[in-house]
mmCIF file of N, CA and C in Angstrom:
data_model
loop_
_atom_site.group_PDB
_atom_site.id
_atom_site.type_symbol
_atom_site.label_atom_id
_atom_site.label_comp_id
_atom_site.label_asym_id
_atom_site.label_seq_id
_atom_site.Cartn_x
_atom_site.Cartn_y
_atom_site.Cartn_z
ATOM 1 N N UNK A 27 10.304 -56.124 3.883
ATOM 2 C CA UNK A 27 10.404 -54.688 3.779
ATOM 3 C C UNK A 27 9.366 -54.204 2.778
ATOM 4 N N UNK A 28 8.682 -53.217 3.168
ATOM 5 C CA UNK A 28 7.609 -52.701 2.347
ATOM 6 C C UNK A 28 8.055 -51.415 1.649
ATOM 7 N N UNK A 29 7.785 -51.322 0.380
ATOM 8 C CA UNK A 29 8.146 -50.103 -0.348
ATOM 9 C C UNK A 29 6.883 -49.365 -0.742
ATOM 10 N N UNK A 30 7.006 -48.090 -0.784
ATOM 11 C CA UNK A 30 5.838 -47.301 -1.173
ATOM 12 C C UNK A 30 5.662 -47.381 -2.688
ATOM 13 N N UNK A 31 4.429 -47.353 -3.126
ATOM 14 C CA UNK A 31 4.204 -47.433 -4.570
ATOM 15 C C UNK A 31 4.769 -46.201 -5.262
ATOM 16 N N UNK A 32 5.260 -46.427 -6.452
ATOM 17 C CA UNK A 32 5.820 -45.314 -7.217
ATOM 18 C C UNK A 32 4.698 -44.406 -7.679
ATOM 19 N N UNK A 33 4.955 -43.143 -7.555
ATOM 20 C CA UNK A 33 3.972 -42.174 -8.018
ATOM 21 C C UNK A 33 4.056 -42.067 -9.532
ATOM 22 N N UNK A 34 2.920 -42.125 -10.136
ATOM 23 C CA UNK A 34 2.873 -42.028 -11.578
ATOM 24 C C UNK A 34 2.550 -40.585 -11.953
ATOM 25 N N UNK A 35 3.387 -40.029 -12.782
ATOM 26 C CA UNK A 35 3.127 -38.652 -13.198
ATOM 27 C C UNK A 35 2.249 -38.661 -14.440
ATOM 28 N N UNK A 36 1.349 -37.756 -14.455
ATOM 29 C CA UNK A 36 0.438 -37.633 -15.576
ATOM 30 C C UNK A 36 0.648 -36.280 -16.218
ATOM 31 N N UNK A 37 0.695 -36.288 -17.514
ATOM 32 C CA UNK A 37 0.856 -35.034 -18.239
ATOM 33 C C UNK A 37 -0.523 -34.549 -18.649
ATOM 34 N N UNK A 38 -0.841 -33.370 -18.184
ATOM 35 C CA UNK A 38 -2.118 -32.765 -18.533
ATOM 36 C C UNK A 38 -1.870 -31.704 -19.586
ATOM 37 N N UNK A 39 -2.551 -31.836 -20.672
ATOM 38 C CA UNK A 39 -2.439 -30.813 -21.696
ATOM 39 C C UNK A 39 -3.672 -29.940 -21.618
ATOM 40 N N UNK A 40 -3.442 -28.708 -21.352
ATOM 41 C CA UNK A 40 -4.551 -27.763 -21.316
ATOM 42 C C UNK A 40 -4.085 -26.458 -21.911
ATOM 43 N N UNK A 41 -5.012 -25.631 -22.209
ATOM 44 C CA UNK A 41 -4.648 -24.350 -22.800
ATOM 45 C C UNK A 41 -3.867 -23.486 -21.821
ATOM 46 N N UNK A 42 -4.031 -23.726 -20.524
ATOM 47 C CA UNK A 42 -3.311 -22.921 -19.545
ATOM 48 C C UNK A 42 -1.808 -23.149 -19.637
ATOM 49 N N UNK A 43 -1.397 -24.333 -20.038
ATOM 50 C CA UNK A 43 0.025 -24.644 -20.095
ATOM 51 C C UNK A 43 0.624 -24.294 -21.450
ATOM 52 N N UNK A 44 -0.179 -23.876 -22.387
ATOM 53 C CA UNK A 44 0.312 -23.538 -23.715
ATOM 54 C C UNK A 44 0.407 -22.033 -23.918
ATOM 55 N N UNK A 45 0.457 -21.287 -22.845
ATOM 56 C CA UNK A 45 0.522 -19.834 -22.951
ATOM 57 C C UNK A 45 1.937 -19.382 -23.279
ATOM 58 N N UNK A 46 1.979 -18.296 -23.958
ATOM 59 C CA UNK A 46 3.233 -17.643 -24.303
ATOM 60 C C UNK A 46 3.186 -16.234 -23.725
ATOM 61 N N UNK A 47 4.328 -15.568 -23.773
ATOM 62 C CA UNK A 47 4.423 -14.229 -23.202
ATOM 63 C C UNK A 47 4.890 -13.241 -24.261
ATOM 64 N N UNK A 48 4.271 -12.075 -24.261
ATOM 65 C CA UNK A 48 4.726 -10.971 -25.085
ATOM 66 C C UNK A 48 5.669 -10.148 -24.219
ATOM 67 N N UNK A 49 6.866 -9.949 -24.712
ATOM 68 C CA UNK A 49 7.927 -9.295 -23.950
ATOM 69 C C UNK A 49 8.227 -7.925 -24.555
ATOM 70 N N UNK A 50 8.185 -6.903 -23.715
ATOM 71 C CA UNK A 50 8.579 -5.550 -24.103
ATOM 72 C C UNK A 50 10.065 -5.399 -23.820
ATOM 73 N N UNK A 51 10.820 -4.919 -24.816
ATOM 74 C CA UNK A 51 12.264 -4.730 -24.651
ATOM 75 C C UNK A 51 12.585 -3.243 -24.528
ATOM 76 N N UNK A 52 13.615 -2.960 -23.767
ATOM 77 C CA UNK A 52 14.062 -1.585 -23.586
ATOM 78 C C UNK A 52 14.643 -1.053 -24.890
ATOM 79 N N UNK A 53 14.404 0.203 -25.166
ATOM 80 C CA UNK A 53 15.066 0.870 -26.282
ATOM 81 C C UNK A 53 15.358 2.313 -25.883
ATOM 82 N N UNK A 54 16.178 2.952 -26.659
ATOM 83 C CA UNK A 54 16.526 4.344 -26.351
ATOM 84 C C UNK A 54 15.857 5.305 -27.331
ATOM 85 N N UNK A 55 14.832 4.817 -28.015
ATOM 86 C CA UNK A 55 14.170 5.620 -29.039
ATOM 87 C C UNK A 55 12.849 6.196 -28.540
ATOM 88 N N UNK A 56 12.002 5.340 -28.004
ATOM 89 C CA UNK A 56 10.650 5.743 -27.612
ATOM 90 C C UNK A 56 10.623 6.333 -26.204
ATOM 91 N N UNK A 57 9.741 7.303 -26.009
ATOM 92 C CA UNK A 57 9.607 7.925 -24.688
ATOM 93 C C UNK A 57 8.760 7.046 -23.774
ATOM 94 N N UNK A 58 8.908 7.280 -22.475
ATOM 95 C CA UNK A 58 8.082 6.558 -21.503
ATOM 96 C C UNK A 58 6.603 6.823 -21.773
ATOM 97 N N UNK A 59 6.287 8.069 -22.067
ATOM 98 C CA UNK A 59 4.887 8.433 -22.303
ATOM 99 C C UNK A 59 4.297 7.653 -23.469
ATOM 100 N N UNK A 60 5.073 7.524 -24.549
ATOM 101 C CA UNK A 60 4.597 6.798 -25.726
ATOM 102 C C UNK A 60 4.405 5.318 -25.411
ATOM 103 N N UNK A 61 5.353 4.730 -24.697
ATOM 104 C CA UNK A 61 5.249 3.314 -24.313
ATOM 105 C C UNK A 61 4.024 3.108 -23.427
ATOM 106 N N UNK A 62 3.846 3.971 -22.451
ATOM 107 C CA UNK A 62 2.705 3.852 -21.531
ATOM 108 C C UNK A 62 1.388 3.980 -22.290
ATOM 109 N N UNK A 63 1.284 4.979 -23.154
ATOM 110 C CA UNK A 63 0.062 5.154 -23.945
ATOM 111 C C UNK A 63 -0.226 3.932 -24.811
ATOM 112 N N UNK A 64 0.820 3.362 -25.392
ATOM 113 C CA UNK A 64 0.647 2.198 -26.259
ATOM 114 C C UNK A 64 0.231 0.970 -25.458
ATOM 115 N N UNK A 65 0.813 0.775 -24.279
ATOM 116 C CA UNK A 65 0.414 -0.351 -23.429
ATOM 117 C C UNK A 65 -1.044 -0.224 -22.998
ATOM 118 N N UNK A 66 -1.464 0.985 -22.689
ATOM 119 C CA UNK A 66 -2.865 1.213 -22.311
ATOM 120 C C UNK A 66 -3.769 0.922 -23.507
ATOM 121 N N UNK A 67 -3.370 1.409 -24.672
ATOM 122 C CA UNK A 67 -4.183 1.258 -25.877
ATOM 123 C C UNK A 67 -4.245 -0.190 -26.373
ATOM 124 N N UNK A 68 -3.100 -0.843 -26.502
ATOM 125 C CA UNK A 68 -3.067 -2.174 -27.116
ATOM 126 C C UNK A 68 -3.297 -3.320 -26.135
ATOM 127 N N UNK A 69 -2.771 -3.190 -24.915
ATOM 128 C CA UNK A 69 -2.886 -4.280 -23.935
ATOM 129 C C UNK A 69 -3.984 -4.037 -22.911
ATOM 130 N N UNK A 70 -4.579 -2.864 -22.957
ATOM 131 C CA UNK A 70 -5.634 -2.493 -22.004
ATOM 132 C C UNK A 70 -5.137 -2.478 -20.561
ATOM 133 N N UNK A 71 -3.855 -2.108 -20.395
ATOM 134 C CA UNK A 71 -3.314 -1.914 -19.050
ATOM 135 C C UNK A 71 -3.871 -0.606 -18.503
ATOM 136 N N UNK A 72 -3.982 -0.528 -17.182
ATOM 137 C CA UNK A 72 -4.299 0.780 -16.617
ATOM 138 C C UNK A 72 -2.992 1.580 -16.605
ATOM 139 N N UNK A 73 -3.055 2.902 -16.498
ATOM 140 C CA UNK A 73 -1.837 3.714 -16.579
ATOM 141 C C UNK A 73 -0.757 3.328 -15.565
ATOM 142 N N UNK A 74 -1.166 2.948 -14.364
ATOM 143 C CA UNK A 74 -0.176 2.557 -13.356
ATOM 144 C C UNK A 74 0.558 1.284 -13.786
ATOM 145 N N UNK A 75 -0.185 0.281 -14.217
ATOM 146 C CA UNK A 75 0.425 -0.971 -14.661
ATOM 147 C C UNK A 75 1.336 -0.718 -15.861
ATOM 148 N N UNK A 76 0.890 0.105 -16.785
ATOM 149 C CA UNK A 76 1.694 0.415 -17.966
ATOM 150 C C UNK A 76 2.997 1.114 -17.583
ATOM 151 N N UNK A 77 2.927 2.039 -16.630
ATOM 152 C CA UNK A 77 4.149 2.737 -16.213
ATOM 153 C C UNK A 77 5.108 1.792 -15.504
ATOM 154 N N UNK A 78 4.583 0.860 -14.729
ATOM 155 C CA UNK A 78 5.440 -0.126 -14.063
ATOM 156 C C UNK A 78 6.135 -1.016 -15.089
ATOM 157 N N UNK A 79 5.404 -1.451 -16.110
ATOM 158 C CA UNK A 79 6.001 -2.269 -17.171
ATOM 159 C C UNK A 79 7.101 -1.496 -17.901
ATOM 160 N N UNK A 80 6.848 -0.222 -18.180
ATOM 161 C CA UNK A 80 7.850 0.602 -18.853
ATOM 162 C C UNK A 80 9.106 0.742 -18.000
ATOM 163 N N UNK A 81 8.935 0.943 -16.708
ATOM 164 C CA UNK A 81 10.089 1.065 -15.806
ATOM 165 C C UNK A 81 10.859 -0.244 -15.693
ATOM 166 N N UNK A 82 10.153 -1.353 -15.589
ATOM 167 C CA UNK A 82 10.822 -2.658 -15.511
ATOM 168 C C UNK A 82 11.631 -2.904 -16.778
ATOM 169 N N UNK A 83 11.036 -2.641 -17.939
ATOM 170 C CA UNK A 83 11.757 -2.830 -19.202
ATOM 171 C C UNK A 83 12.978 -1.918 -19.268
ATOM 172 N N UNK A 84 12.841 -0.705 -18.777
ATOM 173 C CA UNK A 84 13.954 0.247 -18.798
ATOM 174 C C UNK A 84 15.118 -0.226 -17.925
ATOM 175 N N UNK A 85 14.822 -0.655 -16.710
ATOM 176 C CA UNK A 85 15.885 -1.013 -15.768
ATOM 177 C C UNK A 85 16.362 -2.455 -15.884
ATOM 178 N N UNK A 86 15.506 -3.362 -16.305
ATOM 179 C CA UNK A 86 15.900 -4.774 -16.394
ATOM 180 C C UNK A 86 16.142 -5.228 -17.831
ATOM 181 N N UNK A 87 15.772 -4.391 -18.794
ATOM 182 C CA UNK A 87 16.001 -4.727 -20.191
ATOM 183 C C UNK A 87 14.795 -5.326 -20.892
ATOM 184 N N UNK A 88 13.879 -5.899 -20.120
ATOM 185 C CA UNK A 88 12.668 -6.464 -20.717
ATOM 186 C C UNK A 88 11.617 -6.675 -19.639
ATOM 187 N N UNK A 89 10.366 -6.837 -20.087
ATOM 188 C CA UNK A 89 9.263 -7.049 -19.157
ATOM 189 C C UNK A 89 8.156 -7.827 -19.864
ATOM 190 N N UNK A 90 7.595 -8.820 -19.174
ATOM 191 C CA UNK A 90 6.443 -9.550 -19.702
ATOM 192 C C UNK A 90 5.230 -8.626 -19.614
ATOM 193 N N UNK A 91 4.600 -8.365 -20.756
ATOM 194 C CA UNK A 91 3.474 -7.435 -20.748
ATOM 195 C C UNK A 91 2.136 -8.103 -21.030
ATOM 196 N N UNK A 92 2.167 -9.313 -21.572
ATOM 197 C CA UNK A 92 0.909 -9.996 -21.880
ATOM 198 C C UNK A 92 1.162 -11.495 -21.952
ATOM 199 N N UNK A 93 0.204 -12.261 -21.460
ATOM 200 C CA UNK A 93 0.259 -13.720 -21.503
ATOM 201 C C UNK A 93 -0.934 -14.185 -22.320
ATOM 202 N N UNK A 94 -0.725 -15.165 -23.206
ATOM 203 C CA UNK A 94 -1.867 -15.625 -23.976
ATOM 204 C C UNK A 94 -1.518 -16.616 -25.056
ATOM 205 N N UNK A 95 -2.472 -16.820 -25.927
ATOM 206 C CA UNK A 95 -2.348 -17.728 -27.056
ATOM 207 C C UNK A 95 -1.352 -17.164 -28.071
ATOM 208 N N UNK A 96 -0.566 -18.033 -28.668
ATOM 209 C CA UNK A 96 0.481 -17.607 -29.587
ATOM 210 C C UNK A 96 -0.071 -16.780 -30.744
ATOM 211 N N UNK A 97 -1.154 -17.218 -31.345
ATOM 212 C CA UNK A 97 -1.713 -16.478 -32.485
ATOM 213 C C UNK A 97 -2.185 -15.087 -32.084
ATOM 214 N N UNK A 98 -2.803 -14.973 -30.924
ATOM 215 C CA UNK A 98 -3.241 -13.660 -30.438
ATOM 216 C C UNK A 98 -2.048 -12.749 -30.173
ATOM 217 N N UNK A 99 -0.994 -13.323 -29.586
ATOM 218 C CA UNK A 99 0.190 -12.515 -29.277
ATOM 219 C C UNK A 99 0.924 -12.082 -30.541
ATOM 220 N N UNK A 100 0.896 -12.914 -31.580
ATOM 221 C CA UNK A 100 1.536 -12.527 -32.846
ATOM 222 C C UNK A 100 0.864 -11.288 -33.431
ATOM 223 N N UNK A 101 -0.461 -11.249 -33.376
ATOM 224 C CA UNK A 101 -1.195 -10.081 -33.876
ATOM 225 C C UNK A 101 -0.869 -8.839 -33.045
ATOM 226 N N UNK A 102 -0.825 -9.020 -31.733
ATOM 227 C CA UNK A 102 -0.511 -7.907 -30.844
ATOM 228 C C UNK A 102 0.924 -7.425 -31.057
ATOM 229 N N UNK A 103 1.846 -8.366 -31.227
ATOM 230 C CA UNK A 103 3.247 -8.013 -31.467
ATOM 231 C C UNK A 103 3.385 -7.191 -32.743
ATOM 232 N N UNK A 104 2.639 -7.553 -33.761
ATOM 233 C CA UNK A 104 2.681 -6.805 -35.013
ATOM 234 C C UNK A 104 2.225 -5.363 -34.799
ATOM 235 N N UNK A 105 1.214 -5.180 -33.985
ATOM 236 C CA UNK A 105 0.729 -3.824 -33.687
ATOM 237 C C UNK A 105 1.798 -2.994 -32.980
ATOM 238 N N UNK A 106 2.525 -3.618 -32.043
ATOM 239 C CA UNK A 106 3.615 -2.915 -31.358
ATOM 240 C C UNK A 106 4.721 -2.569 -32.346
ATOM 241 N N UNK A 107 5.071 -3.516 -33.206
ATOM 242 C CA UNK A 107 6.151 -3.291 -34.170
ATOM 243 C C UNK A 107 5.796 -2.181 -35.148
ATOM 244 N N UNK A 108 4.521 -2.090 -35.520
ATOM 245 C CA UNK A 108 4.085 -1.014 -36.411
ATOM 246 C C UNK A 108 4.254 0.357 -35.761
ATOM 247 N N UNK A 109 4.267 0.391 -34.448
ATOM 248 C CA UNK A 109 4.467 1.649 -33.716
ATOM 249 C C UNK A 109 5.947 1.872 -33.377
ATOM 250 N N UNK A 110 6.818 0.953 -33.819
ATOM 251 C CA UNK A 110 8.247 1.102 -33.588
ATOM 252 C C UNK A 110 8.711 0.655 -32.218
ATOM 253 N N UNK A 111 7.920 -0.187 -31.563
ATOM 254 C CA UNK A 111 8.261 -0.679 -30.228
ATOM 255 C C UNK A 111 8.770 -2.110 -30.349
ATOM 256 N N UNK A 112 9.883 -2.379 -29.691
ATOM 257 C CA UNK A 112 10.524 -3.693 -29.781
ATOM 258 C C UNK A 112 9.878 -4.665 -28.807
ATOM 259 N N UNK A 113 9.304 -5.739 -29.355
ATOM 260 C CA UNK A 113 8.708 -6.801 -28.550
ATOM 261 C C UNK A 113 9.120 -8.145 -29.127
ATOM 262 N N UNK A 114 8.992 -9.177 -28.313
ATOM 263 C CA UNK A 114 9.223 -10.546 -28.770
ATOM 264 C C UNK A 114 8.224 -11.452 -28.063
ATOM 265 N N UNK A 115 8.148 -12.689 -28.534
ATOM 266 C CA UNK A 115 7.256 -13.674 -27.926
ATOM 267 C C UNK A 115 8.094 -14.830 -27.416
ATOM 268 N N UNK A 116 7.846 -15.208 -26.176
ATOM 269 C CA UNK A 116 8.545 -16.361 -25.575
ATOM 270 C C UNK A 116 7.523 -17.376 -25.138
#
């Protein structure tokens, strides 16, 4: 009886797999307009993308707004927090 060779899994470490996400959380303080303007300003979203992110955060409670390196996202998160917008990094 012949058995197939076992597949060997290889772990590839690359920067693509080390990405984190900046998460926008819903709040009842900031207006949609302010959130949209801030997403356009800080994340360079176009207005349509920013409005979609704001709506997703409003109805689902949170929305991934940026993917990237942890250190870059920490700086961006600080900018959002300075504007009174609730974000986290996952």
